[in-house]
Coordinates of C-alpha atoms in Angstrom, one line a residue:
Q833 CA -32.2 -87.5 -55.8
V834 CA -31.4 -88.2 -59.5
Q835 CA -33.9 -88.7 -62.3
L836 CA -32.9 -90.5 -65.4
V837 CA -35.1 -90.6 -68.6
E838 CA -34.2 -92.8 -71.6
S839 CA -35.3 -92.2 -75.1
G840 CA -34.5 -93.4 -78.6
G841 CA -35.6 -97.0 -78.5
G842 CA -37.7 -98.6 -81.3
L843 CA -37.9 -101.3 -83.9
V844 CA -35.1 -101.8 -86.4
Q845 CA -34.0 -104.4 -88.8
A846 CA -30.9 -106.5 -88.2
G847 CA -27.8 -104.6 -89.3
G848 CA -29.5 -101.2 -88.5
S849 CA -28.7 -98.6 -86.0
L850 CA -30.3 -96.9 -83.0
R851 CA -29.1 -94.1 -80.7
L852 CA -30.3 -94.2 -77.1
S853 CA -30.1 -91.1 -74.8
C854 CA -30.3 -90.8 -71.1
A855 CA -31.1 -87.3 -69.7
A856 CA -30.1 -86.9 -66.0
S857 CA -31.4 -84.3 -63.7
G858 CA -31.6 -83.5 -60.0
R859 CA -28.0 -83.6 -59.0
A860 CA -24.7 -82.4 -60.3
F861 CA -22.5 -85.2 -61.7
S862 CA -18.8 -85.4 -60.9
D863 CA -17.0 -88.7 -60.3
Y864 CA -19.9 -91.0 -61.2
V865 CA -20.2 -93.8 -63.7
M866 CA -23.2 -94.0 -66.1
G867 CA -24.0 -97.4 -67.3
W868 CA -26.3 -99.0 -69.8
F869 CA -27.9 -102.4 -69.0
R870 CA -30.4 -104.5 -70.9
Q871 CA -32.9 -107.1 -69.9
A872 CA -34.5 -109.6 -72.3
P873 CA -37.7 -111.5 -71.3
G874 CA -36.8 -114.3 -69.0
K875 CA -33.2 -113.2 -68.6
E876 CA -31.2 -111.4 -66.0
R877 CA -30.3 -107.8 -66.4
E878 CA -26.9 -107.6 -68.1
F879 CA -24.2 -105.0 -68.4
V880 CA -23.8 -103.4 -71.8
A881 CA -21.5 -100.3 -71.4
A882 CA -20.4 -97.7 -69.0
I883 CA -18.6 -94.4 -69.0
S884 CA -16.9 -92.5 -66.2
W885 CA -18.4 -89.0 -66.1
S886 CA -15.3 -87.1 -65.2
I887 CA -12.7 -88.5 -67.6
G888 CA -14.8 -90.3 -70.1
R889 CA -13.2 -93.7 -69.7
T890 CA -15.4 -96.4 -71.4
Y891 CA -16.2 -100.0 -70.7
Y892 CA -18.0 -102.5 -72.9
A893 CA -19.4 -106.0 -72.7
D894 CA -17.7 -108.3 -75.1
S895 CA -21.0 -108.9 -76.9
V896 CA -21.3 -105.3 -78.0
K897 CA -17.6 -104.3 -78.3
G898 CA -17.0 -102.8 -81.8
R899 CA -20.7 -102.2 -82.4
F900 CA -21.8 -99.9 -79.6
T901 CA -20.3 -96.6 -78.5
I902 CA -21.1 -94.9 -75.3
S903 CA -20.6 -91.2 -74.8
R904 CA -21.6 -88.3 -72.6
D905 CA -22.3 -84.7 -72.9
N906 CA -21.3 -83.1 -69.7
A907 CA -22.9 -79.7 -70.5
K908 CA -26.3 -81.3 -71.1
N909 CA -26.0 -84.0 -68.4
T910 CA -26.8 -86.6 -71.1
G911 CA -25.4 -90.0 -71.8
N912 CA -25.7 -91.7 -75.2
L913 CA -25.5 -95.2 -76.5
Q914 CA -24.9 -95.5 -80.3
M915 CA -25.8 -99.0 -81.4
N916 CA -24.7 -100.1 -84.8
K917 CA -24.9 -103.5 -86.6
L918 CA -27.7 -104.5 -84.4
K919 CA -28.6 -108.2 -84.1
P920 CA -31.8 -109.9 -83.1
E921 CA -30.1 -111.0 -79.8
D922 CA -29.8 -107.3 -78.9
T923 CA -33.5 -107.1 -78.4
A924 CA -34.3 -106.1 -74.8
V925 CA -35.4 -103.3 -72.6
Y926 CA -32.4 -100.9 -72.2
Y927 CA -31.8 -99.1 -69.0
C928 CA -29.4 -96.3 -68.1
A929 CA -28.2 -96.0 -64.5
V930 CA -25.9 -94.1 -62.3
Q931 CA -23.4 -95.9 -60.2
G932 CA -22.8 -95.2 -56.5
S933 CA -19.8 -97.3 -55.8
G934 CA -18.2 -100.6 -56.6
N935 CA -17.5 -102.2 -60.0
Y936 CA -19.2 -100.8 -63.1
Y937 CA -20.6 -104.1 -64.4
S938 CA -22.8 -105.2 -61.5
P939 CA -26.4 -103.8 -61.5
I940 CA -26.4 -103.9 -57.7
N941 CA -23.8 -101.1 -57.6
Y942 CA -26.0 -98.6 -59.3
D943 CA -28.2 -96.4 -57.2
Y944 CA -30.5 -94.7 -59.8
W945 CA -32.2 -96.2 -62.8
G946 CA -34.3 -94.9 -65.7
Q947 CA -37.6 -96.4 -66.7
G948 CA -36.2 -98.3 -69.6
T949 CA -36.7 -98.1 -73.4
Q950 CA -37.5 -101.1 -75.6
V951 CA -35.2 -102.0 -78.4
T952 CA -36.5 -104.6 -80.9
V953 CA -34.3 -106.0 -83.7
S954 CA -36.1 -108.0 -86.4
S955 CA -34.3 -110.6 -88.4

């Protein structure tokens, strides 16, 4: 079993920055992918970014490319999402998740999820 705990959400003005963290415990990580997703009210959960745990390859949604940076700290079993130049449309609950198999951008391919952290960007 894997436990994921997000932190770092909050309220920020447009153009500001936030850093989300996802602490993983309960299982050793090797060839997994950690992903970040977000869900705004009335919308489906959408892919934001992902990172392969072993080699650090990163993937981004077009909407956040150039503004968000995903990283991981293998020693601490922690994933991070640095969010810069935030926009009001980035407002959502952000979730980290660990992938079991399949592609990295579909939520259905992720086996474990954190509880989510709210990010609100004011205009």
